[in-house]
Short mmCIF file of C-alpha atoms in Angstrom, two decimals:
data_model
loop_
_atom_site.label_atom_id
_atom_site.label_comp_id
_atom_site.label_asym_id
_atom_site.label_seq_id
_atom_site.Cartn_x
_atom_site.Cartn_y
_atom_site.Cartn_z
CA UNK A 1 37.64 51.68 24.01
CA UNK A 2 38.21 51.84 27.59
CA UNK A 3 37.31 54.91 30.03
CA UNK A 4 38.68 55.82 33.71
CA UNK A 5 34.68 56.06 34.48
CA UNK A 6 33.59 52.98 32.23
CA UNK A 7 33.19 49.23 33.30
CA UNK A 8 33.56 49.71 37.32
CA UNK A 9 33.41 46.60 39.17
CA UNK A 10 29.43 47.08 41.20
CA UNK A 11 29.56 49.44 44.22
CA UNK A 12 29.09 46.87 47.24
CA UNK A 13 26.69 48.09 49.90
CA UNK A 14 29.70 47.54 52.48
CA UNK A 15 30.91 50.39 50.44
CA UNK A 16 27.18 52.24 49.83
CA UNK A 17 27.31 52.04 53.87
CA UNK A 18 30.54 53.40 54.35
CA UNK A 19 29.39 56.51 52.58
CA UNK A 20 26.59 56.81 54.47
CA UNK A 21 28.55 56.60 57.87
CA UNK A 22 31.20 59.43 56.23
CA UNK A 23 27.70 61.62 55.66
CA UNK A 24 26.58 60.88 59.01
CA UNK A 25 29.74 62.00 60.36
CA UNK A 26 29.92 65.18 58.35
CA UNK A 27 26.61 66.09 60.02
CA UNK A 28 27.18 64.98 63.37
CA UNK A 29 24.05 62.97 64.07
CA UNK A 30 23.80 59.56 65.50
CA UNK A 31 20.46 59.35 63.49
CA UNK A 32 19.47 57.07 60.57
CA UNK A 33 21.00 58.40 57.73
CA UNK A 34 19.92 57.60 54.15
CA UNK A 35 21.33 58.17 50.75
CA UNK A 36 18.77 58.83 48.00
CA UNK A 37 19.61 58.05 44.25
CA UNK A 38 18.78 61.41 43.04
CA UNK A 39 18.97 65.16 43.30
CA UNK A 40 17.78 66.86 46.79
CA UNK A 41 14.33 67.42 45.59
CA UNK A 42 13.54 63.56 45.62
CA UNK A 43 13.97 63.37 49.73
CA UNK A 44 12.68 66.52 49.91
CA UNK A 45 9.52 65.33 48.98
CA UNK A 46 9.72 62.06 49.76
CA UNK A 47 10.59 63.14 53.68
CA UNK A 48 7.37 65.48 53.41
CA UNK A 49 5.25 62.71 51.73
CA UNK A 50 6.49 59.93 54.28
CA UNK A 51 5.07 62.19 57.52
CA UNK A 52 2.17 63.96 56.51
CA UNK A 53 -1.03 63.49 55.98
CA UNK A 54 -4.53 64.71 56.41
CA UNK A 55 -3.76 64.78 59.67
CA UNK A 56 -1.24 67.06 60.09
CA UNK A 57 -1.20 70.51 60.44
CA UNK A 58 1.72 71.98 59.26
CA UNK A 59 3.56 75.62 60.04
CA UNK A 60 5.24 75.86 57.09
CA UNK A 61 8.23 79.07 56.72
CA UNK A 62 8.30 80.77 53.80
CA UNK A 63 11.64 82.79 53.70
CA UNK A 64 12.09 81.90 49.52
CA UNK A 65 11.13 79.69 46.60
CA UNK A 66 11.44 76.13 48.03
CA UNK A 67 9.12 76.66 50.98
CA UNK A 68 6.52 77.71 49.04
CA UNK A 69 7.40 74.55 47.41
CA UNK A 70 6.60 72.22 50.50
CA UNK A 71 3.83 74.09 51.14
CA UNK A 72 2.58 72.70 48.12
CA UNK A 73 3.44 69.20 49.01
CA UNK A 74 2.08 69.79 52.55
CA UNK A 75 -1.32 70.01 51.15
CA UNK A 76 -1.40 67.97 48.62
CA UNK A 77 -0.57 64.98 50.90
CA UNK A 78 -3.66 66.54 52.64
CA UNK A 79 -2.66 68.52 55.50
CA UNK A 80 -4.13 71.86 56.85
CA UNK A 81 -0.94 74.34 56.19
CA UNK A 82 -0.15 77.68 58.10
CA UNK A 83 2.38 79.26 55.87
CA UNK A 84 4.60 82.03 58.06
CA UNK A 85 5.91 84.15 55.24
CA UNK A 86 8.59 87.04 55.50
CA UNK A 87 10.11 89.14 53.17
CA UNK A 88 12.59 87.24 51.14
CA UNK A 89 15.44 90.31 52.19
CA UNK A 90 15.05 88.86 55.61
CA UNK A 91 14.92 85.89 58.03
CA UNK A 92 12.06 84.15 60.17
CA UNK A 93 12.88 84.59 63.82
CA UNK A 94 11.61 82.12 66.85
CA UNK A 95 9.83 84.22 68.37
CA UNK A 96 7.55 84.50 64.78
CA UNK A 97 7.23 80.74 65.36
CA UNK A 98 6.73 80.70 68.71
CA UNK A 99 3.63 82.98 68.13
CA UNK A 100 2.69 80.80 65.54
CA UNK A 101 2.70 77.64 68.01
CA UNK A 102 0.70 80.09 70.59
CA UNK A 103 -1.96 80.98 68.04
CA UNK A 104 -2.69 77.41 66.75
CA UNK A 105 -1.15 74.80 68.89
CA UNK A 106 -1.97 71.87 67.44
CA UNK A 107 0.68 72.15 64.80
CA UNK A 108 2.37 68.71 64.98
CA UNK A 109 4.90 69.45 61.78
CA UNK A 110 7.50 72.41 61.28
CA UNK A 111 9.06 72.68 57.56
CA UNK A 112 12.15 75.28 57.20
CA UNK A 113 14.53 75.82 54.76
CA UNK A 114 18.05 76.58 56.19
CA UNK A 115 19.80 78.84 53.82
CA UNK A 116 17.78 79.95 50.73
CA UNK A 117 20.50 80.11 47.84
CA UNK A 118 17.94 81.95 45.92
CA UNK A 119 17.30 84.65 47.95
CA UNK A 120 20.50 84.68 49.68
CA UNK A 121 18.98 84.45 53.65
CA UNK A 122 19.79 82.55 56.57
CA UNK A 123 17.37 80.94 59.11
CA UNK A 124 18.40 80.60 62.91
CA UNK A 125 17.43 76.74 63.07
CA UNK A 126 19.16 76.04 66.60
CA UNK A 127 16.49 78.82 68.22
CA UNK A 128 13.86 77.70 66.06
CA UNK A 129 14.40 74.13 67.15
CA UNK A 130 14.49 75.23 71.09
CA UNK A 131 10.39 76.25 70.04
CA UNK A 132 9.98 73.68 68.12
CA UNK A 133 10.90 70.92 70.48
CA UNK A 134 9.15 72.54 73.15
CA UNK A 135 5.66 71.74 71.30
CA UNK A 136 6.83 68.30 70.13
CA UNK A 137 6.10 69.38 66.80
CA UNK A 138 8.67 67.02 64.21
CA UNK A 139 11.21 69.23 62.46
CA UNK A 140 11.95 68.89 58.76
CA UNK A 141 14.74 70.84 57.47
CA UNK A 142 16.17 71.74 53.80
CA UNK A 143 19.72 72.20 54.34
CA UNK A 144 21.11 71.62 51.22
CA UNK A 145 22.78 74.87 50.27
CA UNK A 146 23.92 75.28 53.76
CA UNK A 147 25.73 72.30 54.46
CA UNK A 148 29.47 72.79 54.32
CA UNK A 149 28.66 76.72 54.19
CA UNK A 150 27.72 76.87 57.54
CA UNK A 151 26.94 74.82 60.49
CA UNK A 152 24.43 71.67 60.26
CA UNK A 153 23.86 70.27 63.22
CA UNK A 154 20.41 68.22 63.61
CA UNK A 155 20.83 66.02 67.12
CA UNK A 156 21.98 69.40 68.65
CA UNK A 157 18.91 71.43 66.86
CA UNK A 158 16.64 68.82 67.39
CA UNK A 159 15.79 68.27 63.60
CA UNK A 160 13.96 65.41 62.87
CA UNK A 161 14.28 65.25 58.76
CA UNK A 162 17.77 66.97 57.88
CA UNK A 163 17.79 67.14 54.13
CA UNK A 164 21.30 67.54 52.27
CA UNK A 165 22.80 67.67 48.36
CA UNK A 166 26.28 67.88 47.69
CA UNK A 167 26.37 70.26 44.54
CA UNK A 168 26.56 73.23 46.61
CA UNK A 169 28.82 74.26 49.51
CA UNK A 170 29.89 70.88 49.55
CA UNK A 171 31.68 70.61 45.97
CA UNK A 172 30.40 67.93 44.93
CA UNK A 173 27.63 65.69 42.76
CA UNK A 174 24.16 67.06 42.15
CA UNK A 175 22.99 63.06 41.11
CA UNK A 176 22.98 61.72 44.78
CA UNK A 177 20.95 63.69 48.10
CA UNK A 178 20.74 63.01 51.83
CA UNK A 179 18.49 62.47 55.07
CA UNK A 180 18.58 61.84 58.30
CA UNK A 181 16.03 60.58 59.72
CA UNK A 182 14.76 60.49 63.68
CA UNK A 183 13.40 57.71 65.70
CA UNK A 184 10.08 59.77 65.96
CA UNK A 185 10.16 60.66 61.87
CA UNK A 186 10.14 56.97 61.26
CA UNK A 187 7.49 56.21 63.47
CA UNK A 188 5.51 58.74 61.97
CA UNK A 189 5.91 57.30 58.83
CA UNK A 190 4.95 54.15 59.60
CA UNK A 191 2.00 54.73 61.01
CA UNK A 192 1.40 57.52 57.85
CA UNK A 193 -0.82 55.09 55.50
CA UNK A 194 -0.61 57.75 52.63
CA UNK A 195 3.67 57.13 53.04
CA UNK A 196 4.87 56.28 50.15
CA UNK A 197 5.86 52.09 49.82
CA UNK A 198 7.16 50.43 46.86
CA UNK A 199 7.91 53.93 45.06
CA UNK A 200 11.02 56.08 44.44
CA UNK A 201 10.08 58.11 46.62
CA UNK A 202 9.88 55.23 49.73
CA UNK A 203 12.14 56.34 52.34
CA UNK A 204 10.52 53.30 54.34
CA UNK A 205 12.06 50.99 51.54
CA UNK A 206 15.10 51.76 52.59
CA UNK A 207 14.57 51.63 55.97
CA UNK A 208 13.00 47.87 55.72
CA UNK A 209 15.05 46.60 52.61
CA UNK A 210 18.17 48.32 53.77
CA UNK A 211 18.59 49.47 57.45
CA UNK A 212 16.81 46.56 58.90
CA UNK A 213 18.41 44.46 57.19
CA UNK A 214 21.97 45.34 58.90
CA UNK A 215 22.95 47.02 55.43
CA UNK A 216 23.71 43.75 53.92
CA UNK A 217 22.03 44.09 50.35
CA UNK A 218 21.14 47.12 48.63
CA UNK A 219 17.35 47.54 47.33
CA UNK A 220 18.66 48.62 44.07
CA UNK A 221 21.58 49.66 41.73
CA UNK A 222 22.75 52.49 43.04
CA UNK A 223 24.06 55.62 40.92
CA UNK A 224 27.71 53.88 40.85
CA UNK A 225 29.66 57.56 39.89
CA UNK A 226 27.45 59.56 41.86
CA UNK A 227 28.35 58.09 44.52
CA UNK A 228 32.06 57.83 44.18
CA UNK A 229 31.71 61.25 43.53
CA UNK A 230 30.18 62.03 47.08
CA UNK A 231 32.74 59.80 48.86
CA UNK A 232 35.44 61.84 47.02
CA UNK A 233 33.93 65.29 48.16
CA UNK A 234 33.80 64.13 51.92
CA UNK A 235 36.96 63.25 51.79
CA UNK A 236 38.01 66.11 50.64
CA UNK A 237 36.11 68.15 53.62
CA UNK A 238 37.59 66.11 55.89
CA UNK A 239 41.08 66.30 54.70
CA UNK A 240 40.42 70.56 54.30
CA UNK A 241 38.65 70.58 57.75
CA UNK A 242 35.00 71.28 57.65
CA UNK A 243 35.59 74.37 59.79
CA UNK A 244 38.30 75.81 57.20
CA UNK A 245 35.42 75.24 54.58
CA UNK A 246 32.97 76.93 56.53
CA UNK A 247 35.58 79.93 57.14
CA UNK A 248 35.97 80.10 53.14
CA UNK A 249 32.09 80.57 52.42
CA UNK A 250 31.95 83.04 55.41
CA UNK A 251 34.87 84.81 54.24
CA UNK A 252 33.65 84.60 50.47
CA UNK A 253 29.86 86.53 51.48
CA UNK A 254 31.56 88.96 53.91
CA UNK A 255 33.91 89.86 50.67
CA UNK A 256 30.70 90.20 48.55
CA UNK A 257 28.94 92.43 50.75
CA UNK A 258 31.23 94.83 51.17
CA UNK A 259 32.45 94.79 47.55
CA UNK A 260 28.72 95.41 47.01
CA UNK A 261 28.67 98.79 49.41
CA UNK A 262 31.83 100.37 48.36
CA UNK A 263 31.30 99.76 44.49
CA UNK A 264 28.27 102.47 44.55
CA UNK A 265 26.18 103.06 41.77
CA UNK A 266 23.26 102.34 43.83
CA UNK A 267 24.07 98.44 44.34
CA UNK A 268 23.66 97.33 47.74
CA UNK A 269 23.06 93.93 49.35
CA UNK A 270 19.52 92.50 49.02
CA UNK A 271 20.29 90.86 52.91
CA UNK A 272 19.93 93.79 54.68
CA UNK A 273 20.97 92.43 58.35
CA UNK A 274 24.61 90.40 57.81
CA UNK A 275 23.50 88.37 60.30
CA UNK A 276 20.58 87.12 58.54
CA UNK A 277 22.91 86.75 55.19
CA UNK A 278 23.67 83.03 53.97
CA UNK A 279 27.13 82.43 53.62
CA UNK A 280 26.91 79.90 51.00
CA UNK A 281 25.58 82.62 48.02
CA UNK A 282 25.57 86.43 48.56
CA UNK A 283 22.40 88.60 46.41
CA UNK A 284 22.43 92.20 45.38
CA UNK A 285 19.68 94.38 44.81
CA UNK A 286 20.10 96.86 41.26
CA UNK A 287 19.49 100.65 41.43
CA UNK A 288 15.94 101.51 39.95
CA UNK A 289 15.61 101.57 36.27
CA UNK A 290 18.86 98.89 35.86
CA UNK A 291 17.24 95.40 35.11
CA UNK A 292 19.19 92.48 37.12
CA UNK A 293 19.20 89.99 33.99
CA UNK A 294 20.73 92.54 31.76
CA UNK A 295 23.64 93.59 34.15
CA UNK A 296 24.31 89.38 34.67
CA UNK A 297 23.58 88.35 30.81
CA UNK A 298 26.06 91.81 30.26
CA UNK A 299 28.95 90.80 33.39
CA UNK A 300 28.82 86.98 31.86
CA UNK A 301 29.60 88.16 27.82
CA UNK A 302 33.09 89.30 29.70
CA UNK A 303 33.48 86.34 31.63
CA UNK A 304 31.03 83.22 30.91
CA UNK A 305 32.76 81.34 33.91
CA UNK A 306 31.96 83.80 36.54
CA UNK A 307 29.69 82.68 39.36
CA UNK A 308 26.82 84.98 38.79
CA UNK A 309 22.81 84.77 38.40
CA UNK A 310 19.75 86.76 38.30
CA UNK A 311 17.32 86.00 40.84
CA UNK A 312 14.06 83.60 39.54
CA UNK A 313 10.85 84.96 38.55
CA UNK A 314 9.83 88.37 39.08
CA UNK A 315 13.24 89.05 41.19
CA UNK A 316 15.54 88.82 37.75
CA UNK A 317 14.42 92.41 37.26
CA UNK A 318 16.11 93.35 41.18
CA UNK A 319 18.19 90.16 41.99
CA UNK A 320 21.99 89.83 41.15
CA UNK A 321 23.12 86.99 42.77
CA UNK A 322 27.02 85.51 43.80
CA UNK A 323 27.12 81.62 43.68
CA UNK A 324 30.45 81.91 46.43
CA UNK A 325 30.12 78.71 46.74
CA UNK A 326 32.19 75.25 46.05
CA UNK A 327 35.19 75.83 44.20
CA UNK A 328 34.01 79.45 44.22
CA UNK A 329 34.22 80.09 47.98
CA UNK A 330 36.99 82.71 47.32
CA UNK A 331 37.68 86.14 47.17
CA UNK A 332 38.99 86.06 43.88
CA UNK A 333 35.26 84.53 42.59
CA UNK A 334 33.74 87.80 44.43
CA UNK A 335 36.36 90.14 43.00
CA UNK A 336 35.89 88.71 39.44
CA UNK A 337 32.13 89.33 40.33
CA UNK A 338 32.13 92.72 41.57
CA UNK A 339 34.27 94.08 38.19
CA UNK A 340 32.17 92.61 35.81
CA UNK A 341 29.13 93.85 36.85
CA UNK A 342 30.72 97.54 38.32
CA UNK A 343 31.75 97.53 34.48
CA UNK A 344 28.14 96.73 33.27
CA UNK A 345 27.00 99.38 35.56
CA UNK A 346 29.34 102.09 34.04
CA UNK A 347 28.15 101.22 30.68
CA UNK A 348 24.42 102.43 31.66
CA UNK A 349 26.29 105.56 33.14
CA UNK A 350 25.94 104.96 36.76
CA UNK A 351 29.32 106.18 39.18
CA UNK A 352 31.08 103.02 40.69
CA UNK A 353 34.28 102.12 41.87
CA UNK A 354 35.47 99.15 41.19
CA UNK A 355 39.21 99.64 42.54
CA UNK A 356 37.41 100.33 45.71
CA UNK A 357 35.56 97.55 45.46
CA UNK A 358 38.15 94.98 45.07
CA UNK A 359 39.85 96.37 47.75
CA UNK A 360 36.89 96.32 50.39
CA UNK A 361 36.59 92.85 49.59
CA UNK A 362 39.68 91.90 49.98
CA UNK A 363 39.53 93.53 53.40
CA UNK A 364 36.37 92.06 54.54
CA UNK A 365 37.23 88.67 52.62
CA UNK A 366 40.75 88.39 55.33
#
C-alpha cells in the first residue's frame, strides 16, 4: 500500500538549511537561526537552560501562563528571579522594566513573552528592547503566537533568543519550533557549564554538529513531514505577503472586539486597552453569574468546528476566548463566534444582539 506521505526519499540538510534560511527570512534577522525537532516548548527551555545559570539574575515578565513558566525554569537552572507581574487584562510597559533595571541593576537576563494567546495581550517588545539593550541585559523572547499575527522583528528589537512555532498565526505544523540565536546568546552559552550538551535539549549541538560545520550533515533524522510542512507554510506567507497576513489577524481581533461590545449581555473584551490586545487570539470576559466553560462547551454543541476556548485554570469560569488565528484569521470565524455564544447567552436569559453584532464586526473587521 502506498501513501502520498509514506516512503519519502531522506530530507537532505541542503534542504533542512534551506528551510532554515526561508525562517530566517520570515523574521528578518541576519542571526543564527535554528530549527528544533519538536514543539515550541523544547527551545523554549532549551534557550533558557543554554544561558542561565546560578549566575544570572533574571527579570522575568509575567503578563500570562508561559512566563510563569520560565520563571520556573529560571530558577531551577539556579538563577535569582525578579518576576514583574501585571494583570493578565493588561500589558507590561518599559517604563515597568526600566524601573525594574533601576531598582536591581545587575539583572543580566530579560525573559518576555510577545503575545500571550491565553490571555489574549500584547507586549511592546521594540520599547522594551530600547531598555533592555541599554543595560546589556540578553533578551529572550516567546514569540510563537505572534509571529505571522503581528510584527517579529529581533535584529531591529535587539532580541537575543527569538523563539517561534508555526501552529499558530503561521498555519502551519505544531511538530517543528524555531530560534534565533545572537552572537552574545551563544557566547553565553558556551561559557554556561550547566548548558545543556549531548541532550535534546542542546542548542550548542547544533551549533557545533551543524552550524560549524557549514550545514553539511545533519546531527540527526530530522522530523521529515514536519518539516515539509513548515517549508509549505512559508511559502505560503510569502506567496500571501506577510503584511496581508498580518492585516487578516488585525482585522480578525478588531472584528472580535467590537462584535464583543455591541452583542451586550454584559460580554465585553477581557483586553481592556486595544492597543494592548494581541491580534493573533481575541478573549472575552462573561457577565457575573455566567460560567465561561459552559457558554464555550454550550456555543461548540452548535458548531464543534468553531474557533472557541475557555481560558485555563481558574479563568474558564471568566475567559471566552477567539482562536482568530491561521485559517481562522477571518471575519466569518469571529461572526460564527459571536452567534454561537450571543445564542448561549440568550438561553440563560441575558439581552444580546447578535444581528448587531455581526454587523459591528463586519464593520470593524473592513
Amino acid at each position: 500500500m502506498t501513501h502520498p506521505l509514506l516512503d519519502l526519499a531522506p530530507l537532505s540538510a541542503a534542504r533542512f538549511a534551506a528551510i532554515e534560511d526561508r525562517v530566517a527570512r520570515l523574521l528578518g534577522t541576519g542571526q543564527d537561526v535554528v530549527i528544533m525537532q519538536g514543539e515550541a516548548l523544547l527551545p523554549l527551555e532549551g534557550a533558557i537552560r543554554g544561558t542561565a545559570g546560578p549566575g544570572t539574575t533574571a527579570l522575568n515578565v509575567i503578563t500570562g501562563p508561559y512566563g510563569q513558566t520560565f520563571g520556573d525554569w529560571l530558577r531551577d537552572c539556579g538563577a535569582t528571579v525578579i518576576d514583574l507581574a501585571v494583570p493578565f487584562h493588561t500589558a507590561v510597559t518599559a517604563d515597568q522594566v526600566r524601573e525594574a533595571f533601576a531598582e536591581h541593576p545587575e539583572i543580566d537576563f530579560v525573559s518576555l513573552v510577545h503575545a500571550e494567546a491565553a490571555t489574549g495581550n500584547t507586549n511592546p517588545v521594540a520599547e522594551i528592547g530600547e531598555v533592555v539593550r541599554a543595560h546589556g541585559a540578553l533578551f529572550y523572547l516567546d514569540a510563537v503566537a505572534s509571529v505571522a499575527a503581528e510584527p517579529v522583528l529581533p535584529d531591529a528589537w535587539g532580541v537575543d533568543l527569538c523563539v517561534i512555532g508555526a501552529q499558530k498565526a503561521m498555519g502551519g505544523p505544531a511538530g517543528v519550533s524555531a530560534v534565533s540565536v545572537s552572537e552574545r546568546a551563544w557566547a553565553r552559552m558556551a561559557a554556561n557549564p550547566g548548558a545543556p550538551r549531548r541532550s535534546y535539549l542542546s542548542l550548542l549541538d547544533w551549533k557545533e554538529r551543524w552550524i560549524d560545520g557549514g550545514r553539511k550533515a545533519l546531527p540527526h533524522a530530522p522530523a521529515q513531514l514536519e518539516m515539509l510542512a513548515l517549508d509549505a507554510c512559508v511559502e505560503r506567507i510569502e506567496g500571501d505577503g506577510l503584511k496581508s497576513v498580518i492585516g487578516r489577524h488585525r482585522a480578525a481581533a478588531l472584528a472580535a472586539r467590537a462584535g464583543a461590545v455591541a452583542l451586550g449581555g454584559g460580554l465585553e473584551p477581557y483586553v481592556y486597552d486595544v492597543r494592548e490586545a494581541a491580534p493573533v487570539a481575541t478573549t472575552w470576559r462573561v457577565p457575573a453569574g455566567v460560567v465561561a466553560s459552559e457558554v464555550v462547551a454550550r456555543a461548540l454543541e452548535s458548531d464543534p468546528g468553531l474557533p472557541l476556548a475557555a481560558g485555563g485554570g481558574a479563568l474558564a469560569k471568566e475567559m471566552i476566548r477567539v482562536n482568530h488565528y491561521g485559517a481562522d484569521a477571518t471575519t466569518g470565524a469571529v461572526r460564527g463566534s459571536l452567534a454561537a455564544v450571543g445564542a448561549a447567552l440568550a438561553e440563560r436569559g441575558l439581552e444580546v444582539d447578535v444581528e448587531g453584532a455581526l454587523r459591528a464586526a463586519d464593520g470593524a473587521g473592513r
